[in-house]
Short mmCIF file of C-alpha atoms in Angstrom, two decimals:
data_model
loop_
_atom_site.label_atom_id
_atom_site.label_comp_id
_atom_site.label_asym_id
_atom_site.label_seq_id
_atom_site.Cartn_x
_atom_site.Cartn_y
_atom_site.Cartn_z
CA UNK G 1365 -23.41 116.34 46.59
CA UNK G 1366 -21.91 119.54 45.20
CA UNK G 1367 -20.55 120.95 48.49
CA UNK G 1368 -21.23 124.41 47.09
CA UNK G 1369 -21.70 125.82 50.60
CA UNK G 1370 -17.90 126.01 50.93
CA UNK G 1371 -17.54 128.50 48.08
CA UNK G 1372 -16.38 131.76 49.66
CA UNK G 1373 -16.54 130.27 53.17
CA UNK G 1374 -13.64 130.99 55.54
CA UNK G 1375 -12.27 127.61 56.60
CA UNK G 1376 -9.52 126.98 59.14
CA UNK G 1377 -7.73 123.63 58.88
CA UNK G 1378 -5.43 122.64 61.72
CA UNK G 1379 -2.76 120.14 60.72
CA UNK G 1380 -2.72 121.41 57.13
CA UNK G 1381 0.96 120.53 56.67
CA UNK G 1382 0.18 116.84 57.25
CA UNK G 1383 -1.03 114.17 54.83
CA UNK G 1384 -4.80 114.37 55.34
CA UNK G 1385 -4.69 118.09 56.02
CA UNK G 1386 -2.98 118.83 52.69
CA UNK G 1387 -5.52 116.73 50.78
CA UNK G 1388 -8.37 118.49 52.59
CA UNK G 1389 -6.99 121.94 51.79
CA UNK G 1390 -6.59 120.96 48.13
CA UNK G 1391 -10.23 119.86 47.99
CA UNK G 1392 -11.45 122.99 49.78
CA UNK G 1393 -9.56 125.17 47.31
CA UNK G 1394 -11.19 123.22 44.50
CA UNK G 1395 -14.54 124.12 46.09
CA UNK G 1396 -13.65 127.82 46.16
CA UNK G 1397 -13.16 128.11 49.93
CA UNK G 1398 -11.03 130.80 51.59
CA UNK G 1399 -8.61 128.66 53.60
CA UNK G 1400 -6.20 129.25 56.42
CA UNK G 1401 -3.95 126.53 57.84
CA UNK G 1402 -2.56 126.25 61.36
CA UNK G 1403 0.15 123.67 62.07
CA UNK G 1404 3.76 122.96 62.78
CA UNK G 1405 6.20 123.48 59.92
CA UNK G 1406 6.53 120.41 57.69
CA UNK G 1407 9.63 118.25 58.21
CA UNK G 1408 12.65 118.96 56.03
CA UNK G 1409 14.05 115.42 56.01
CA UNK G 1410 11.49 113.83 53.67
CA UNK G 1411 9.01 114.65 50.91
CA UNK G 1412 5.94 116.56 52.07
CA UNK G 1413 2.60 116.89 50.31
CA UNK G 1414 1.98 120.41 51.64
CA UNK G 1415 5.18 121.58 49.96
CA UNK G 1416 4.64 119.55 46.81
CA UNK G 1417 1.21 121.12 46.34
CA UNK G 1418 2.58 124.63 46.82
CA UNK G 1419 -0.04 125.33 49.47
CA UNK G 1420 2.03 127.96 51.29
CA UNK G 1421 1.53 130.23 48.28
CA UNK G 1422 -2.17 129.41 47.84
CA UNK G 1423 -3.60 129.87 51.35
CA UNK G 1424 -2.87 131.73 54.55
CA UNK G 1425 -0.49 129.37 56.32
CA UNK G 1426 0.42 129.99 59.94
CA UNK G 1427 3.08 127.98 61.76
CA UNK G 1428 1.96 127.44 65.35
CA UNK G 1429 1.76 124.75 68.01
CA UNK G 1430 -1.74 123.82 69.24
CA UNK G 1431 -0.21 123.13 72.65
CA UNK G 1432 0.04 126.93 72.96
CA UNK G 1433 -3.46 128.19 73.71
CA UNK G 1434 -2.67 131.82 72.96
CA UNK G 1435 -1.25 130.98 69.52
CA UNK G 1436 -4.44 129.11 68.64
CA UNK G 1437 -6.79 131.85 69.84
CA UNK G 1438 -4.74 134.55 68.12
CA UNK G 1439 -4.89 132.73 64.78
CA UNK G 1440 -8.64 132.18 65.03
CA UNK G 1441 -9.28 135.76 66.07
CA UNK G 1442 -7.20 137.06 63.16
CA UNK G 1443 -8.80 134.91 60.45
CA UNK G 1444 -12.39 134.82 61.75
CA UNK G 1445 -13.20 131.41 60.25
CA UNK G 1446 -16.76 130.20 59.90
CA UNK G 1447 -15.81 126.52 60.24
CA UNK G 1448 -12.82 124.70 61.69
CA UNK G 1449 -11.60 121.26 60.66
CA UNK G 1450 -9.35 120.17 63.50
CA UNK G 1451 -6.88 117.57 62.19
CA UNK G 1452 -3.65 118.55 63.99
CA UNK G 1453 -2.43 115.61 66.05
CA UNK G 1454 0.38 113.29 67.03
CA UNK G 1455 -0.96 110.51 64.81
CA UNK G 1456 1.36 107.53 65.28
CA UNK G 1457 0.78 104.65 67.70
CA UNK G 1458 4.47 103.72 68.06
CA UNK G 1459 5.48 107.34 68.59
CA UNK G 1460 2.96 107.54 71.42
CA UNK G 1461 4.89 104.85 73.29
CA UNK G 1462 8.13 106.80 72.86
CA UNK G 1463 6.58 110.16 73.79
CA UNK G 1464 3.35 109.65 75.75
CA UNK G 1465 3.33 113.07 77.41
CA UNK G 1466 3.82 114.81 74.08
CA UNK G 1467 1.00 112.71 72.60
CA UNK G 1468 -1.37 113.62 75.43
CA UNK G 1469 -0.37 117.29 75.29
CA UNK G 1470 -1.05 117.54 71.55
CA UNK G 1471 -4.08 115.30 71.18
CA UNK G 1472 -5.86 116.12 74.43
CA UNK G 1473 -4.92 119.64 75.52
CA UNK G 1474 -4.34 120.75 71.93
CA UNK G 1475 -7.91 119.74 71.12
CA UNK G 1476 -9.15 121.60 74.18
CA UNK G 1477 -7.29 124.73 73.07
CA UNK G 1478 -8.89 124.62 69.62
CA UNK G 1479 -12.39 124.05 71.02
CA UNK G 1480 -12.04 126.78 73.63
CA UNK G 1481 -10.84 129.29 71.03
CA UNK G 1482 -13.71 128.28 68.74
CA UNK G 1483 -16.19 128.72 71.59
CA UNK G 1484 -15.05 132.28 72.20
CA UNK G 1485 -14.93 133.27 68.52
CA UNK G 1486 -18.22 134.75 67.34
CA UNK G 1487 -17.40 133.94 63.71
CA UNK G 1488 -17.12 130.17 64.21
CA UNK G 1489 -20.42 128.35 63.76
CA UNK G 1490 -19.13 124.83 63.10
CA UNK G 1491 -16.26 122.56 64.19
CA UNK G 1492 -15.42 119.11 62.84
CA UNK G 1493 -13.03 117.57 65.35
CA UNK G 1494 -11.18 114.62 63.84
CA UNK G 1495 -10.24 111.76 66.15
CA UNK G 1496 -9.74 108.10 65.16
CA UNK G 1497 -11.29 104.64 64.93
CA UNK G 1498 -8.85 103.76 67.72
CA UNK G 1499 -10.83 105.85 70.23
CA UNK G 1500 -12.99 102.82 71.05
CA UNK G 1501 -12.31 100.38 73.86
CA UNK G 1502 -11.02 97.55 71.71
CA UNK G 1503 -12.59 94.19 72.44
CA UNK G 1504 -11.30 92.41 69.33
CA UNK G 1505 -14.86 92.17 68.00
CA UNK G 1506 -15.47 90.85 64.48
CA UNK G 1507 -18.15 93.48 63.90
CA UNK G 1508 -17.74 97.20 63.53
CA UNK G 1509 -17.80 99.61 66.44
CA UNK G 1510 -20.73 101.99 66.62
CA UNK G 1511 -20.74 105.56 67.87
CA UNK G 1512 -22.51 104.43 71.06
CA UNK G 1513 -19.83 101.88 72.02
CA UNK G 1514 -17.54 102.63 74.97
CA UNK G 1515 -14.44 104.75 74.46
CA UNK G 1516 -11.02 103.62 75.64
CA UNK G 1517 -7.48 102.76 74.63
CA UNK G 1518 -4.55 100.75 75.95
CA UNK G 1519 -1.76 102.52 74.07
CA UNK G 1520 -1.19 106.26 74.66
CA UNK G 1521 -2.32 107.22 71.14
CA UNK G 1522 -5.66 105.43 71.42
CA UNK G 1523 -6.18 106.73 74.94
CA UNK G 1524 -5.45 110.27 73.77
CA UNK G 1525 -8.06 110.00 71.02
CA UNK G 1526 -10.64 108.64 73.46
CA UNK G 1527 -9.84 111.54 75.78
CA UNK G 1528 -10.22 114.01 72.89
CA UNK G 1529 -13.66 112.57 72.22
CA UNK G 1530 -14.63 113.00 75.89
CA UNK G 1531 -13.41 116.60 75.87
CA UNK G 1532 -15.35 117.31 72.68
CA UNK G 1533 -18.41 115.72 74.27
CA UNK G 1534 -18.05 117.97 77.29
CA UNK G 1535 -17.86 121.08 75.10
CA UNK G 1536 -20.80 119.88 73.05
CA UNK G 1537 -23.05 119.08 76.01
CA UNK G 1538 -22.03 121.64 78.61
CA UNK G 1539 -20.19 124.56 77.03
CA UNK G 1540 -21.63 125.25 73.57
CA UNK G 1541 -25.09 123.68 73.71
CA UNK G 1542 -27.69 126.25 72.73
CA UNK G 1543 -25.05 128.62 71.36
CA UNK G 1544 -24.16 129.62 67.80
CA UNK G 1545 -21.55 126.83 67.61
CA UNK G 1546 -22.26 123.29 66.44
CA UNK G 1547 -19.65 120.63 67.09
CA UNK G 1548 -19.16 117.12 65.70
CA UNK G 1549 -16.41 114.52 65.92
CA UNK G 1550 -15.31 112.29 63.05
CA UNK G 1551 -13.82 108.84 63.52
CA UNK G 1552 -12.17 107.34 60.44
CA UNK G 1553 -10.54 104.05 59.58
CA UNK G 1554 -6.99 103.34 58.43
CA UNK G 1555 -6.46 105.94 55.73
CA UNK G 1556 -4.16 105.42 52.78
CA UNK G 1557 -3.49 107.54 49.71
CA UNK G 1558 -0.74 109.29 47.83
CA UNK G 1559 1.47 111.80 49.60
CA UNK G 1560 1.74 110.18 53.03
CA UNK G 1561 5.42 110.03 53.98
CA UNK G 1562 5.10 109.39 57.72
CA UNK G 1563 7.27 106.91 59.57
CA UNK G 1564 5.72 103.67 60.81
CA UNK G 1565 2.82 103.74 58.35
CA UNK G 1566 2.39 100.72 56.17
CA UNK G 1567 2.09 102.27 52.69
CA UNK G 1568 4.85 104.89 53.09
CA UNK G 1569 7.09 102.15 54.54
CA UNK G 1570 6.29 99.99 51.50
CA UNK G 1571 7.04 102.76 49.02
CA UNK G 1572 10.34 103.58 50.72
CA UNK G 1573 11.28 99.88 50.64
CA UNK G 1574 10.45 99.67 46.93
CA UNK G 1575 12.48 102.77 46.13
CA UNK G 1576 15.45 101.59 48.18
CA UNK G 1577 15.12 97.98 47.02
CA UNK G 1578 15.27 96.95 50.68
CA UNK G 1579 13.13 94.48 52.63
CA UNK G 1580 9.81 95.64 54.05
CA UNK G 1581 9.45 94.88 57.75
CA UNK G 1582 5.96 94.08 59.08
CA UNK G 1583 5.12 94.09 62.77
CA UNK G 1584 1.61 92.64 62.71
CA UNK G 1585 0.92 91.10 59.27
CA UNK G 1586 -2.28 89.38 60.44
CA UNK G 1587 -3.82 92.51 61.98
CA UNK G 1588 -7.12 93.37 60.29
CA UNK G 1589 -7.78 97.06 59.54
CA UNK G 1590 -10.53 99.05 57.77
CA UNK G 1591 -8.54 100.42 54.83
CA UNK G 1592 -10.00 103.45 53.07
CA UNK G 1593 -8.75 106.02 50.62
CA UNK G 1594 -8.17 109.51 51.99
CA UNK G 1595 -10.81 110.98 49.65
CA UNK G 1596 -13.51 108.75 51.12
CA UNK G 1597 -12.84 110.05 54.59
CA UNK G 1598 -12.52 113.69 53.50
CA UNK G 1599 -15.83 113.42 51.68
CA UNK G 1600 -17.38 112.45 55.01
CA UNK G 1601 -15.73 115.40 56.77
CA UNK G 1602 -16.97 117.82 54.13
CA UNK G 1603 -20.54 116.51 54.14
CA UNK G 1604 -20.59 116.71 57.93
CA UNK G 1605 -19.16 120.24 57.93
CA UNK G 1606 -21.70 121.35 55.33
CA UNK G 1607 -24.55 120.18 57.54
CA UNK G 1608 -23.09 121.94 60.57
CA UNK G 1609 -22.71 125.16 58.56
CA UNK G 1610 -26.39 124.86 57.71
CA UNK G 1611 -27.17 124.86 61.46
CA UNK G 1612 -28.46 121.30 61.31
CA UNK G 1613 -28.63 120.10 64.91
CA UNK G 1614 -28.96 116.50 63.70
CA UNK G 1615 -25.35 116.69 62.52
CA UNK G 1616 -24.04 117.43 66.02
CA UNK G 1617 -22.33 114.47 67.72
CA UNK G 1618 -20.00 111.62 66.81
CA UNK G 1619 -19.75 110.03 63.36
CA UNK G 1620 -17.93 106.98 62.01
CA UNK G 1621 -16.62 106.94 58.45
CA UNK G 1622 -15.46 103.45 57.57
CA UNK G 1623 -15.01 101.47 54.37
CA UNK G 1624 -17.04 98.60 52.97
CA UNK G 1625 -16.61 95.22 54.67
CA UNK G 1626 -14.54 93.94 51.73
CA UNK G 1627 -11.91 96.58 52.60
CA UNK G 1628 -11.37 95.08 56.06
CA UNK G 1629 -8.39 92.82 55.40
CA UNK G 1630 -5.09 91.88 57.10
CA UNK G 1631 -1.99 94.00 56.64
CA UNK G 1632 -0.20 91.33 54.61
CA UNK G 1633 -3.04 91.09 52.08
CA UNK G 1634 -2.94 94.85 51.59
CA UNK G 1635 0.80 94.70 50.98
CA UNK G 1636 0.43 91.90 48.43
CA UNK G 1637 -2.18 93.88 46.47
CA UNK G 1638 -0.13 97.09 46.64
CA UNK G 1639 2.98 95.32 45.37
CA UNK G 1640 1.02 93.76 42.54
CA UNK G 1641 -0.31 97.18 41.52
CA UNK G 1642 3.16 98.75 41.57
CA UNK G 1643 4.62 95.95 39.44
CA UNK G 1644 8.28 95.37 38.72
CA UNK G 1645 10.59 93.06 40.60
CA UNK G 1646 9.28 91.87 43.97
CA UNK G 1647 10.86 92.94 47.24
CA UNK G 1648 11.45 90.84 50.32
CA UNK G 1649 8.93 91.03 53.16
CA UNK G 1650 9.88 89.89 56.63
CA UNK G 1651 8.14 89.89 59.98
CA UNK G 1652 9.68 91.35 63.14
CA UNK G 1653 7.13 91.03 65.89
CA UNK G 1654 6.74 94.12 68.06
CA UNK G 1655 6.39 93.91 71.86
CA UNK G 1656 4.10 96.96 71.77
CA UNK G 1657 0.39 96.30 72.12
CA UNK G 1658 -1.74 96.95 69.03
CA UNK G 1659 -5.26 95.83 68.19
CA UNK G 1660 -5.53 92.56 66.29
CA UNK G 1661 -8.79 93.47 64.61
CA UNK G 1662 -10.48 96.82 64.17
CA UNK G 1663 -13.63 97.64 62.20
CA UNK G 1664 -16.10 100.53 62.03
CA UNK G 1665 -19.85 100.58 61.50
CA UNK G 1666 -20.73 103.62 59.36
CA UNK G 1667 -24.49 103.02 59.20
CA UNK G 1668 -25.18 106.29 61.02
CA UNK G 1669 -23.30 108.33 58.39
CA UNK G 1670 -25.12 106.52 55.62
CA UNK G 1671 -28.54 107.17 57.16
CA UNK G 1672 -27.89 110.64 58.56
CA UNK G 1673 -25.53 112.25 56.03
CA UNK G 1674 -26.09 110.30 52.85
CA UNK G 1675 -22.42 109.27 52.94
CA UNK G 1676 -21.23 105.83 52.05
CA UNK G 1677 -17.95 104.37 50.77
CA UNK G 1678 -17.75 104.50 46.98
CA UNK G 1679 -14.37 102.87 46.42
CA UNK G 1680 -13.67 99.15 46.43
CA UNK G 1681 -10.45 97.82 47.89
CA UNK G 1682 -9.08 97.50 44.35
CA UNK G 1683 -9.96 101.17 43.70
CA UNK G 1684 -8.32 102.22 46.96
CA UNK G 1685 -5.08 100.35 46.27
CA UNK G 1686 -4.98 101.46 42.63
CA UNK G 1687 -5.43 105.16 43.38
CA UNK G 1688 -2.86 105.01 46.15
CA UNK G 1689 -0.13 103.13 44.30
CA UNK G 1690 -0.71 104.95 41.01
CA UNK G 1691 -0.16 108.25 42.85
CA UNK G 1692 3.12 107.05 44.34
CA UNK G 1693 4.21 105.57 41.01
CA UNK G 1694 3.47 108.85 39.24
CA UNK G 1695 5.32 110.82 41.91
CA UNK G 1696 8.24 108.39 41.80
CA UNK G 1697 8.59 108.95 38.06
CA UNK G 1698 8.02 112.73 38.22
CA UNK G 1699 7.90 114.45 41.64
CA UNK G 1700 6.73 117.71 40.06
CA UNK G 1701 3.46 115.98 39.15
CA UNK G 1702 2.20 115.84 42.76
CA UNK G 1703 -0.33 118.66 42.36
CA UNK G 1704 -1.65 117.34 39.06
CA UNK G 1705 -2.04 113.86 40.54
CA UNK G 1706 -3.95 115.15 43.58
CA UNK G 1707 -6.21 117.44 41.58
CA UNK G 1708 -7.01 114.73 39.03
CA UNK G 1709 -7.98 112.25 41.74
CA UNK G 1710 -10.13 114.85 43.52
CA UNK G 1711 -11.89 115.68 40.25
CA UNK G 1712 -12.53 112.01 39.47
CA UNK G 1713 -13.82 111.32 42.98
CA UNK G 1714 -16.10 114.37 42.87
CA UNK G 1715 -17.63 113.09 39.64
CA UNK G 1716 -18.24 109.73 41.26
CA UNK G 1717 -19.69 111.21 44.45
CA UNK G 1718 -21.85 113.65 42.50
CA UNK G 1719 -23.85 110.99 40.67
CA UNK G 1720 -27.52 110.68 41.56
CA UNK G 1721 -27.08 107.17 42.94
CA UNK G 1722 -24.33 105.42 44.86
CA UNK G 1723 -24.22 102.41 42.58
CA UNK G 1724 -20.70 101.28 41.77
CA UNK G 1725 -19.37 102.47 38.46
CA UNK G 1726 -16.27 100.46 37.65
CA UNK G 1727 -15.18 102.92 34.97
CA UNK G 1728 -15.66 106.10 37.04
CA UNK G 1729 -12.17 106.13 38.51
CA UNK G 1730 -10.36 104.08 35.88
#
């Protein structure tokens, strides 16, 4: 897939100052898109991929809060995007316990504000609304959830993502059906990759522990998650958006983007592989059980994306860990290399994804 449809296309990315948003903007720029970002300002108390990539100088970047409907509609009206990738969110489970109302306001009403502004904008023909694998009612199944499984969520974050899916479904079925606008939602697994510096995320916590030579604290070491590299998920978003831009009604609806079954492993196993890839002296790992409820096992079934979009995961777990830890190692040694590291990994992944078959090529991302 060449994704050539994005060349010259006006693309709005909400949440562009975040981890996934910055990677997505970098890829869109590589495709020749005209990009605008809409998000809160990045935090000043830690590294930030948006800043490290110099994106403020390379795109139109607008600081705004999606909880403010007028700010969202004003930005969309000014830029006149053709497609919106809505990634802005409160994205942390533990933070949702500390600030449930904020989580609901951002993830639920913020999503509604973006969709309503898109509905009223004549320029917008496609929206990819990003939610989460945690939008499903978790039953601790050993098989992957499908797009037709019930939505739900015990913790405020998961509940907010289920609610965002319901709101998107309402817009899709009642408010934009038959119009110029085509809307899809994307549900991804546990994403890892270089440049994530968020609190309470396993890989950033690990990297900080390595750099500080301090113990790594795990809350749920036996919890099984569908680990996937950020480029795998973004490839799914871009393929989906391309189909929506082409006015393909078959692309409308909900889509899972999950990794291969071999990538569904417990937290502790991921940590062991990441530490082995980093090398050097080992660090201590200890367990401090959390009283907060989190799913013990979570998997996604991405058969629909494979059949309907031609998307499938291309990276093994070893690939995923290697790309992630090599990025952090390179950044650790030379922070100014962030942009070169991102662009090199995007270029390598594009070569892999652009082959005429999806057979594994162990040398493609070496």
